[in-house]
XYZ file of C-alpha atoms in Angstrom:
721
model
C 74.021 11.857 75.923
C 73.871 8.451 77.595
C 76.555 7.923 80.207
C 78.817 4.865 79.806
C 78.347 1.815 81.967
C 80.586 1.433 85.003
C 83.094 -1.341 84.300
C 86.279 -2.473 86.022
C 88.270 -0.953 83.149
C 86.486 2.377 83.567
C 87.114 2.347 87.310
C 90.819 1.630 86.795
C 91.109 4.379 84.170
C 89.894 6.801 86.839
C 92.789 5.880 89.121
C 90.610 3.990 91.604
C 91.424 0.499 92.814
C 88.877 -2.182 93.715
C 89.066 -1.443 97.437
C 88.432 2.258 96.860
C 85.509 1.521 94.559
C 83.996 -0.703 97.262
C 84.327 2.213 99.679
C 82.303 4.319 97.242
C 79.605 1.646 97.094
C 79.434 1.562 100.902
C 79.207 5.356 101.147
C 76.402 5.861 98.629
C 74.728 2.447 98.834
C 74.478 2.020 95.072
C 76.499 2.081 91.885
C 77.710 5.599 91.040
C 76.796 7.363 87.846
C 79.570 8.153 85.380
C 79.639 11.756 86.602
C 79.740 10.599 90.220
C 82.615 8.247 89.435
C 84.486 11.190 87.925
C 83.815 13.308 91.009
C 85.108 10.608 93.367
C 88.126 10.092 91.105
C 88.891 13.799 91.204
C 88.565 14.115 94.967
C 90.277 10.846 95.879
C 93.289 10.996 93.595
C 96.707 11.499 95.128
C 97.023 15.076 93.890
C 93.874 16.259 95.695
C 93.490 13.912 98.671
C 97.123 13.433 99.793
C 96.092 9.890 100.674
C 99.652 8.557 100.839
C 101.145 11.566 102.630
C 98.558 12.913 105.098
C 99.820 10.746 107.945
C 103.293 12.253 107.674
C 102.339 15.804 106.763
C 100.555 16.091 110.097
C 103.923 15.742 111.857
C 105.319 18.949 110.343
C 105.508 22.057 112.575
C 103.039 24.607 111.197
C 102.536 27.048 114.061
C 104.353 30.082 115.384
C 103.594 33.590 116.620
C 104.199 34.882 113.095
C 101.741 32.458 111.467
C 98.276 33.804 110.654
C 97.186 30.835 108.529
C 98.940 27.523 108.043
C 98.285 24.612 105.677
C 94.738 23.907 104.546
C 93.885 27.104 102.722
C 94.835 28.282 99.241
C 98.114 29.685 100.619
C 99.892 30.272 103.924
C 99.870 33.671 105.624
C 102.579 35.178 107.832
C 102.507 38.434 109.787
C 105.263 40.910 108.855
C 104.177 43.695 111.209
C 102.341 46.998 110.877
C 99.154 45.275 109.747
C 100.908 43.694 106.753
C 101.038 40.017 105.844
C 102.874 37.960 103.245
C 100.838 35.216 101.554
C 102.738 32.451 99.753
C 102.753 28.899 98.464
C 104.599 26.542 96.115
C 102.946 23.914 93.916
C 103.987 21.443 91.249
C 102.962 21.209 87.611
C 105.311 18.360 86.786
C 103.307 15.932 84.692
C 101.608 18.592 82.518
C 104.959 20.274 81.850
C 106.513 17.053 80.626
C 103.594 16.389 78.277
C 103.238 19.963 76.976
C 106.094 22.141 78.302
C 104.852 25.615 77.443
C 101.245 25.304 78.643
C 102.163 22.990 81.506
C 104.581 25.517 82.965
C 102.455 28.545 82.100
C 99.347 27.189 83.825
C 101.468 26.177 86.806
C 102.369 29.849 87.193
C 98.742 30.877 86.696
C 97.484 28.428 89.299
C 99.890 29.511 92.020
C 99.138 33.184 91.369
C 95.408 32.484 91.818
C 96.128 30.704 95.099
C 97.663 33.952 96.350
C 95.178 36.551 95.153
C 92.252 34.336 96.171
C 93.344 35.106 99.733
C 93.071 38.851 99.099
C 96.779 39.406 98.410
C 98.296 41.151 95.412
C 101.136 38.983 94.043
C 104.543 40.687 94.317
C 107.029 37.901 93.583
C 107.379 34.545 91.869
C 110.025 31.833 91.829
C 110.387 28.476 90.166
C 112.391 25.359 90.941
C 113.067 23.355 87.773
C 114.588 19.881 87.401
C 115.419 18.429 83.987
C 117.133 15.346 82.598
C 120.717 15.306 81.419
C 121.438 17.967 78.772
C 122.376 15.317 76.193
C 118.977 13.613 76.421
C 116.966 14.215 73.212
C 113.974 15.685 75.074
C 115.821 17.959 77.510
C 116.416 20.919 75.201
C 112.744 20.978 74.174
C 111.613 20.795 77.782
C 113.959 23.519 79.017
C 113.053 25.919 76.236
C 109.330 25.210 76.478
C 109.142 25.442 80.264
C 111.206 28.633 80.507
C 109.211 30.226 77.710
C 105.942 29.201 79.370
C 106.943 30.623 82.755
C 108.103 33.860 81.182
C 105.158 34.091 78.817
C 102.619 33.842 81.616
C 104.416 35.716 84.399
C 105.584 38.569 82.190
C 102.128 39.160 80.718
C 100.482 38.952 84.124
C 103.027 41.402 85.529
C 104.736 39.812 88.512
C 108.525 39.933 89.011
C 110.593 36.762 89.185
C 112.603 36.948 92.413
C 114.645 33.751 92.129
C 114.612 30.016 91.800
C 116.870 27.173 90.732
C 117.531 24.922 87.739
C 119.167 21.490 87.911
C 119.953 18.625 85.543
C 120.283 14.915 86.298
C 119.591 11.717 84.359
C 116.953 10.737 86.945
C 114.677 13.449 85.504
C 114.962 12.223 81.894
C 111.433 10.810 82.021
C 109.891 13.297 84.462
C 110.862 16.943 84.643
C 109.835 18.913 87.730
C 108.248 22.354 87.523
C 107.620 23.784 90.998
C 106.055 27.257 90.945
C 106.096 29.684 93.886
C 104.222 32.939 94.347
C 104.007 35.449 97.169
C 101.677 38.380 97.680
C 100.969 41.143 100.154
C 97.737 41.678 102.052
C 96.502 43.579 105.060
C 95.920 41.374 108.083
C 92.341 42.649 108.301
C 91.717 42.014 104.585
C 92.288 38.265 104.247
C 89.706 36.016 102.603
C 89.136 32.320 103.263
C 87.372 29.492 101.450
C 84.923 28.142 104.048
C 81.329 28.688 102.946
C 78.819 29.968 105.482
C 75.089 30.548 105.548
C 72.314 28.454 103.993
C 70.763 29.552 100.719
C 73.722 31.737 99.792
C 74.400 32.109 96.045
C 77.358 30.130 94.652
C 78.907 32.269 91.933
C 81.151 31.300 89.049
C 83.746 33.964 88.192
C 86.276 34.460 85.397
C 86.819 32.645 82.104
C 84.476 30.188 80.437
C 84.714 26.422 80.911
C 86.101 24.280 78.120
C 87.263 20.718 77.700
C 90.933 21.413 78.389
C 92.391 19.747 81.456
C 89.569 17.226 81.951
C 91.052 14.592 84.262
C 94.238 16.584 84.847
C 94.461 15.882 88.570
C 94.004 12.155 88.007
C 96.691 12.218 85.312
C 99.041 13.949 87.753
C 98.536 11.107 90.234
C 99.864 8.299 88.055
C 103.111 7.122 86.532
C 103.922 7.689 82.876
C 104.262 4.904 80.325
C 104.191 4.593 76.541
C 100.662 6.060 76.417
C 101.982 9.460 77.459
C 100.979 11.244 74.253
C 97.362 10.230 74.851
C 97.409 12.400 77.970
C 98.027 15.655 76.087
C 94.324 16.727 76.227
C 94.533 16.649 80.035
C 96.907 19.653 80.005
C 95.259 23.005 80.640
C 95.622 26.072 78.409
C 96.355 29.403 80.063
C 95.582 33.043 79.244
C 97.627 35.457 81.388
C 95.737 38.541 80.242
C 92.474 37.015 81.459
C 94.202 36.116 84.730
C 95.354 39.707 85.161
C 91.783 40.936 84.708
C 90.528 38.224 87.042
C 92.939 39.355 89.746
C 91.978 43.006 89.445
C 88.279 42.137 89.439
C 88.650 39.795 92.412
C 90.600 42.294 94.519
C 88.095 45.018 93.627
C 85.199 42.708 94.472
C 86.731 41.990 97.858
C 86.612 45.700 98.682
C 82.826 45.738 98.247
C 82.140 43.440 101.192
C 80.161 41.048 98.979
C 82.425 38.005 99.421
C 81.519 35.378 102.030
C 84.097 32.858 100.824
C 86.153 32.338 97.709
C 88.145 29.491 96.196
C 90.397 29.127 93.167
C 89.323 26.533 90.609
C 92.563 24.600 90.290
C 93.034 20.845 90.260
C 89.728 19.059 89.616
C 88.157 22.430 88.784
C 84.525 22.987 89.745
C 84.389 19.724 91.707
C 87.236 20.398 94.105
C 86.493 24.082 94.633
C 82.824 23.468 95.455
C 83.521 20.487 97.714
C 86.270 22.280 99.631
C 84.130 25.366 100.254
C 81.192 23.267 101.408
C 83.247 20.876 103.531
C 85.122 23.628 105.356
C 81.816 25.363 106.106
C 80.010 22.088 106.982
C 77.431 22.819 104.315
C 76.107 21.158 101.186
C 76.306 22.608 97.682
C 73.775 22.464 94.864
C 74.964 23.291 91.320
C 72.954 23.874 88.143
C 75.372 23.153 85.322
C 73.304 24.733 82.553
C 74.233 28.073 84.171
C 77.989 27.431 83.955
C 79.559 29.700 81.297
C 80.820 27.383 78.553
C 83.058 28.046 75.583
C 82.319 24.735 73.844
C 79.040 23.244 72.735
C 77.293 20.199 74.180
C 79.522 19.859 77.218
C 78.462 17.037 79.510
C 78.108 17.205 83.268
C 81.193 15.006 83.579
C 83.262 17.395 81.450
C 82.079 20.505 83.274
C 82.725 19.028 86.705
C 86.236 17.802 85.837
C 87.423 20.508 83.453
C 90.526 22.338 84.604
C 90.099 25.337 82.343
C 92.130 28.157 83.798
C 91.413 31.614 85.183
C 88.273 30.637 87.113
C 87.082 31.150 90.685
C 84.098 30.054 92.767
C 82.561 32.340 95.373
C 79.807 32.349 97.950
C 78.138 35.748 97.726
C 76.083 37.925 100.029
C 72.760 37.803 98.156
C 71.864 41.449 98.675
C 75.062 42.523 96.913
C 74.636 40.534 93.706
C 74.167 43.560 91.464
C 77.173 45.375 92.857
C 79.357 42.291 92.577
C 78.241 41.507 89.041
C 78.978 45.068 87.930
C 82.633 44.612 88.884
C 83.036 41.562 86.673
C 81.064 43.029 83.800
C 83.417 46.019 83.903
C 86.422 43.692 83.609
C 84.730 41.743 80.773
C 84.606 38.501 82.751
C 81.858 35.982 83.341
C 79.777 36.276 86.502
C 77.111 33.607 86.876
C 75.117 32.270 89.798
C 75.457 28.524 89.319
C 74.048 27.195 92.580
C 73.515 27.717 96.286
C 74.610 26.490 99.685
C 72.228 24.004 101.312
C 71.856 22.713 104.852
C 71.968 19.019 103.887
C 75.257 17.176 103.547
C 74.801 16.815 99.780
C 76.733 17.582 96.638
C 73.798 17.854 94.265
C 74.631 18.325 90.585
C 71.824 19.015 88.140
C 72.001 19.627 84.399
C 68.911 20.823 82.543
C 66.718 19.560 85.372
C 68.296 16.087 85.452
C 70.204 14.987 88.554
C 73.668 13.906 87.394
C 75.182 13.433 90.861
C 73.821 13.307 94.383
C 76.546 12.517 96.883
C 77.270 13.123 100.582
C 79.596 16.119 100.255
C 81.557 15.603 103.456
C 82.478 12.062 102.396
C 84.146 13.342 99.244
C 86.743 15.136 101.338
C 86.869 13.737 104.863
C 86.343 10.110 103.852
C 88.981 10.032 101.151
C 91.238 7.005 101.596
C 94.223 7.496 103.865
C 97.068 5.036 103.571
C 99.831 4.154 105.957
C 102.082 2.924 103.181
C 104.724 0.342 104.068
C 108.158 1.929 104.081
C 111.743 0.976 104.625
C 114.417 3.365 105.767
C 117.114 4.212 103.254
C 120.227 2.176 104.135
C 123.039 4.175 105.654
C 125.499 5.309 103.006
C 129.088 4.180 103.202
C 131.253 7.173 104.137
C 134.147 8.071 101.899
C 137.507 6.756 102.998
C 140.794 8.602 102.567
C 141.474 6.410 99.552
C 138.129 7.469 98.001
C 138.939 11.172 98.100
C 140.200 12.373 94.720
C 142.698 15.153 94.177
C 142.473 17.719 91.426
C 144.076 20.999 90.512
C 141.797 23.558 92.232
C 141.316 25.700 89.137
C 140.566 22.656 86.992
C 137.949 21.572 89.525
C 136.424 25.050 89.657
C 136.329 25.307 85.854
C 134.530 21.994 85.603
C 131.862 23.208 88.022
C 131.447 26.543 86.258
C 131.058 24.830 82.895
C 128.295 22.550 84.163
C 124.749 23.816 83.524
C 124.051 22.928 87.152
C 126.457 25.596 88.438
C 126.954 27.926 85.480
C 125.221 31.292 85.566
C 121.501 31.150 84.821
C 121.295 34.510 83.043
C 119.841 32.820 79.963
C 116.851 31.837 82.103
C 116.415 34.999 84.169
C 116.737 37.299 81.162
C 113.521 35.764 79.814
C 111.636 36.718 82.978
C 110.581 40.211 83.968
C 112.407 40.818 87.234
C 111.646 44.507 87.802
C 107.948 44.959 86.968
C 106.045 46.780 89.758
C 109.205 48.745 90.602
C 109.905 47.192 93.998
C 112.697 44.764 93.097
C 115.656 45.459 95.388
C 117.809 42.535 94.214
C 117.447 40.599 90.995
C 117.659 36.798 90.835
C 120.898 34.998 90.113
C 123.025 36.198 93.029
C 121.392 34.523 96.011
C 118.045 35.378 97.571
C 115.877 37.812 95.673
C 114.583 40.855 97.549
C 111.326 42.779 97.033
C 110.443 46.006 98.848
C 107.140 46.033 100.696
C 105.546 48.843 98.717
C 105.189 52.088 100.617
C 107.308 50.901 103.566
C 110.969 50.458 104.513
C 110.495 46.707 104.920
C 111.805 44.165 102.435
C 111.044 40.499 101.828
C 113.647 37.961 100.715
C 112.847 34.745 98.827
C 114.754 31.546 98.137
C 114.139 27.994 96.900
C 116.478 25.140 97.843
C 117.084 21.396 97.841
C 120.019 19.114 96.983
C 118.427 15.890 95.683
C 121.713 13.922 95.800
C 121.799 14.446 99.544
C 118.177 13.342 99.966
C 118.726 10.137 98.014
C 121.808 9.218 100.045
C 120.341 10.235 103.393
C 116.718 11.440 103.367
C 116.763 12.720 106.947
C 119.932 14.794 106.588
C 118.938 15.805 103.055
C 115.587 17.085 104.300
C 117.335 19.017 107.070
C 119.849 20.433 104.625
C 117.185 21.793 102.256
C 115.726 23.833 105.123
C 119.159 24.817 106.434
C 120.307 26.069 103.038
C 117.136 28.130 102.676
C 117.824 29.552 106.150
C 121.383 30.459 105.131
C 120.384 31.983 101.806
C 117.950 34.313 103.545
C 120.417 35.099 106.311
C 123.177 35.889 103.791
C 121.196 38.944 102.618
C 120.376 39.994 106.190
C 116.813 38.643 106.273
C 115.295 36.941 109.296
C 113.761 33.660 108.082
C 110.004 33.672 108.743
C 108.411 30.534 107.350
C 108.535 27.948 104.585
C 106.430 26.234 101.950
C 107.356 22.804 100.666
C 106.934 21.000 97.363
C 107.582 17.320 98.009
C 108.442 15.578 94.726
C 108.948 11.799 94.892
C 108.426 8.634 92.885
C 105.862 5.884 93.439
C 104.834 5.760 97.136
C 103.638 2.175 96.709
C 107.300 1.165 96.620
C 108.513 0.878 100.233
C 111.940 2.303 99.430
C 110.366 5.406 97.829
C 107.972 5.822 100.744
C 110.995 5.502 103.024
C 112.640 8.414 101.248
C 109.487 10.466 101.770
C 109.226 9.600 105.458
C 112.893 10.333 106.098
C 112.773 13.667 104.299
C 109.664 14.701 106.258
C 111.436 13.826 109.505
C 114.461 15.917 108.550
C 112.377 18.853 107.336
C 110.259 18.800 110.472
C 113.293 18.785 112.752
C 114.926 21.649 110.864
C 111.925 23.977 110.595
C 111.317 23.532 114.329
C 114.927 24.264 115.275
C 115.226 27.254 112.936
C 111.745 28.685 113.642
C 110.632 28.399 110.010
C 107.245 26.645 110.218
C 105.671 25.082 107.126
C 102.613 27.219 106.291
C 101.654 25.764 102.908
C 102.812 23.236 100.371
C 102.176 20.508 97.871
C 102.976 16.818 97.425
C 103.761 15.413 93.978
C 104.092 11.625 93.860
C 104.298 9.044 91.078
C 107.019 10.991 89.291
C 108.115 7.885 87.394
C 108.248 6.730 83.810
C 108.337 3.013 83.034
C 109.223 2.349 86.666
C 112.177 4.751 86.781
C 111.711 7.358 89.494
C 113.176 10.822 89.934
C 115.651 11.738 92.630
C 113.722 12.557 95.815
C 113.302 16.326 95.537
C 111.615 17.981 98.543
C 111.904 21.610 97.468
C 111.832 24.224 100.221
C 110.604 27.728 99.396
C 111.333 30.203 102.163
C 110.534 33.830 102.963
C 112.507 36.182 105.202
C 112.003 39.734 106.444
C 114.411 42.661 106.501
C 112.632 44.904 108.953
C 112.367 48.679 108.700
C 115.617 50.227 109.930
C 117.670 47.134 109.103
C 120.192 47.096 106.277
C 120.241 44.316 103.713
C 123.587 42.640 103.058
C 123.763 43.276 99.340
C 127.154 44.899 98.844
C 129.942 43.493 96.683
C 133.477 42.353 97.368
C 135.992 45.082 96.595
C 139.763 45.371 96.176
C 141.477 44.789 99.494
C 138.550 43.143 101.265
C 139.375 40.307 103.638
C 137.762 36.893 102.995
C 136.415 35.406 106.221
C 134.954 31.920 106.591
C 132.316 31.480 109.294
C 131.686 27.937 110.484
C 133.601 24.688 110.890
C 135.303 22.989 107.939
C 135.981 19.251 108.027
C 136.204 18.734 104.268
C 133.102 16.599 103.642
C 133.124 15.439 100.006
C 130.428 12.754 100.121
C 127.680 13.449 97.534
C 129.474 16.669 96.627
C 129.202 18.671 93.440
C 132.876 18.005 92.757
C 132.412 14.242 92.833
C 129.259 14.399 90.714
C 130.361 16.876 88.064
C 134.064 16.141 87.733
C 134.350 12.465 88.610
C 130.831 11.266 87.715
C 130.455 9.783 91.183
C 127.541 9.975 93.596
C 128.894 8.127 96.580
C 129.453 8.772 100.248
C 126.985 10.159 102.767
C 125.258 13.523 102.718
C 126.886 16.137 104.960
C 125.616 16.203 108.525
C 123.514 19.213 109.495
C 124.153 20.704 112.943
C 121.015 22.756 113.506
C 122.405 24.458 116.617
C 125.396 25.638 114.599
C 123.101 26.753 111.774
C 121.089 28.902 114.139
C 124.104 30.246 116.020
C 126.013 31.194 112.884
C 122.943 32.642 111.204
C 122.118 34.828 114.173
C 125.747 35.979 114.227
C 125.556 37.087 110.581
C 122.342 39.021 111.107
C 123.513 40.611 114.352
C 126.756 41.836 112.760
C 125.414 42.931 109.376
C 126.958 46.392 109.794
C 130.427 44.837 109.643
C 129.756 42.781 106.486
C 130.097 44.134 102.948
C 129.197 40.961 101.036
C 128.130 37.490 102.083
C 127.209 34.141 100.570
C 126.453 30.803 102.137
C 128.578 27.751 101.350
C 126.725 24.846 99.788
C 127.398 22.982 96.515
C 131.022 23.491 95.446
C 132.130 24.536 98.897
C 134.628 27.323 99.521
C 135.998 27.352 95.963
C 132.650 28.014 94.292
C 131.539 30.488 96.976
C 134.764 32.491 96.593
C 134.324 32.638 92.823
C 130.706 33.769 93.175
C 131.651 36.700 95.400
C 134.572 37.575 93.129
C 132.451 37.349 89.974
C 129.700 39.508 91.419
C 132.186 42.136 92.601
C 134.354 42.041 89.487
C 137.516 41.533 91.534
C 139.976 38.684 91.870
C 140.340 36.568 94.978
C 143.165 34.672 96.642
C 142.170 31.720 98.830
C 145.070 30.314 100.826
C 143.651 26.861 101.623
C 145.131 24.129 99.479
C 143.738 20.610 99.647
C 140.701 19.364 97.728
C 138.466 18.574 100.745
C 139.020 22.012 102.261
C 138.315 23.811 98.997
C 135.422 21.727 97.680
C 133.990 20.098 100.818
C 130.341 20.822 101.508
C 130.222 21.064 105.294
C 127.108 22.926 106.394
C 126.426 26.002 108.564
C 129.081 28.055 106.760
C 129.260 31.518 105.176
C 131.930 33.410 103.257
C 132.132 37.104 104.123
C 133.960 40.020 102.512
C 134.789 43.119 104.540
C 137.585 45.609 105.123
C 140.348 45.104 107.693
C 138.748 47.109 110.508
C 135.456 45.297 110.051
C 137.261 41.953 110.039
C 138.761 42.791 113.421
C 135.305 43.636 114.737
C 133.871 40.372 113.430
C 136.685 38.366 115.001
C 135.996 39.951 118.378
C 132.241 39.375 118.056
C 132.783 35.782 116.940
C 134.825 35.008 120.018
C 132.095 36.383 122.241
C 129.380 34.441 120.389
C 131.255 31.135 120.260
C 131.334 31.225 116.460
C 134.240 29.799 114.470
C 135.711 32.455 112.168
C 138.792 31.996 109.984
C 140.644 34.314 107.639
C 140.965 32.374 104.358
C 142.281 35.012 101.953
C 141.505 38.346 100.375
C 139.896 39.910 97.331
C 142.470 41.518 95.063
C 143.702 41.785 91.513
C 142.114 40.245 88.453
C 142.854 36.550 88.975
C 141.284 33.689 90.875
C 144.064 32.136 92.968
C 143.096 29.024 94.891
C 145.467 26.695 96.680
C 148.510 27.647 94.601
C 146.698 27.495 91.243
C 145.340 30.481 89.348
C 143.448 31.684 86.277
C 142.291 35.108 85.065
C 138.936 36.126 86.481
C 137.781 37.085 82.972
C 138.504 33.573 81.681
C 136.480 31.919 84.440
C 133.697 34.480 84.039
C 133.366 33.529 80.394
C 133.081 29.837 81.319
C 130.510 30.681 83.998
C 128.398 32.913 81.785
C 128.325 30.662 78.731
C 127.994 27.187 80.254
C 124.223 27.080 80.627
C 123.213 28.371 77.219
C 125.834 26.197 75.537
C 124.273 23.113 77.086
C 120.567 23.698 76.502
C 119.767 26.866 74.548
């Protein structure tokens, strides 16, 4: 088949501007072939090259004594002692999920699982952070149902428990939903596999499912805004098969035990192109591929299609040549393709041949290291006007609490979690929906806790404080179950970085995240950037999602008890009554004004360490975030099935969202012990009420617990199911 001529329209359709195309001409000294143009497009798009974000990502703290491997590999790796490591990452599948919700979300789950087991880790937990438009929008119900079904359909069939996540709604996501998928796995520290190729003349092996035409150009599509041609992009969405992925994982982990693997890489975004280039570039080697040897499920596939296909459930490996037969036998047993499709070469070349014809011959290192890097113009987000006393509304406390509980943003998410398998593998110690999820480290007394957090309203109002707060809330959620925070992964979702105000949001959030992970010893070990989340020029709220992992060491107790009759309610941390950008203003008064709450990182660390050090005195604990004291008190009461009486009365005290705070339930003797310990540690601790009866009593107003539970448990499904 004759390749099309290179025109300005063709170049633009590949997401390359004139300056970038001129760079290509300078690098190769000639006009590229159609296949070569596709390869450059795949490697230089925003999704793969991070060309707008690299400058700022380099400022993030990524090191620590617990870090085995930071950003740059398929996933980050953190030491959890005794020769064990946790491997984890979060990535976006936003654009595909908006175009085709089920497959977009399902393949997002599949891709992040491959990132984990490619490193030699068996996946043990998943999470997802989902952002949708307002429930009344005509597309929202379809998106919610399709995305949730896709996540459950893939994860449940694969067999990995869902440990947590979050779901939010806001009009800013009407034209761009966000689907951020997280996975974590366990590996031995002496059994970790990396992607850098080594050795000249080593076989390059294709593993897994066959290549089709699904997902061709997917990474380029994910690096552009949406417009009225959105339906034309449907063929760029991949199609997943979780049963094949399960077999691929088992075959890959078995193969790794043979000693045959030199390096291995998931075929994710940009498929065969990106995986081959990354393995060669990291090993400072060239790669030669013979495309006629690529297993194909469709007839007459072109070199362009094979190089850019994002068909799922595929891996690329560099193999020890003397172990070919042994390695192939593993994949034949699992009924998966195993094909030698090329070799490593000494020259700096990415040589692509198809039926003896050279379709691409490019300097491999230039495809990765010479990708454009932009220092985008940016302007700082203007300081928000703080709320004045006149701006602060008053509301009956129970009416305010009811309004929050009825909102799909704060109602119980059982409708979502019940569609996910949360107990498969038998190591789930705490199911999602009540704070951080907890998974036992199989065969040990250690447990891992997982959480995902961000408050986009805060980030829009104040990117620096909002970025800090996302990390701080993750820190508190882990601490509230007794886990020591270890490290984080980030999924940075923003609009068009070519707009200085959007780039300013990104820069500010990175600054806040970097400051917080340094102060709280939670380095960033992996992550993903998703830009151009806009439709017809309307961008999403800035949403830098933080996924975090914590450890409950052997011999330590988790804080997973429930509030009981007679327990004292203790508030840890300072309360000033900050209502700016609060859930109360947004949900009850339809207002998003004021500044984000300030984050005192010293107080966060001090109060968190106090909780963990005094876990033996705490029966139940939750952090205070959206909805403040009122919502936190209800959550503990609802989980324990007991009423609560909170003595504080005014709206700011009950619904303010000051940071670095926890609500604790314990008996009287334990409360005395905590008060003594708090004085010694310089921690503010206040008695705010007690758990008793069958009513929620807040600030002189009350309602039956059962009535509020019904509102809480029905609000989400009523809005979107």
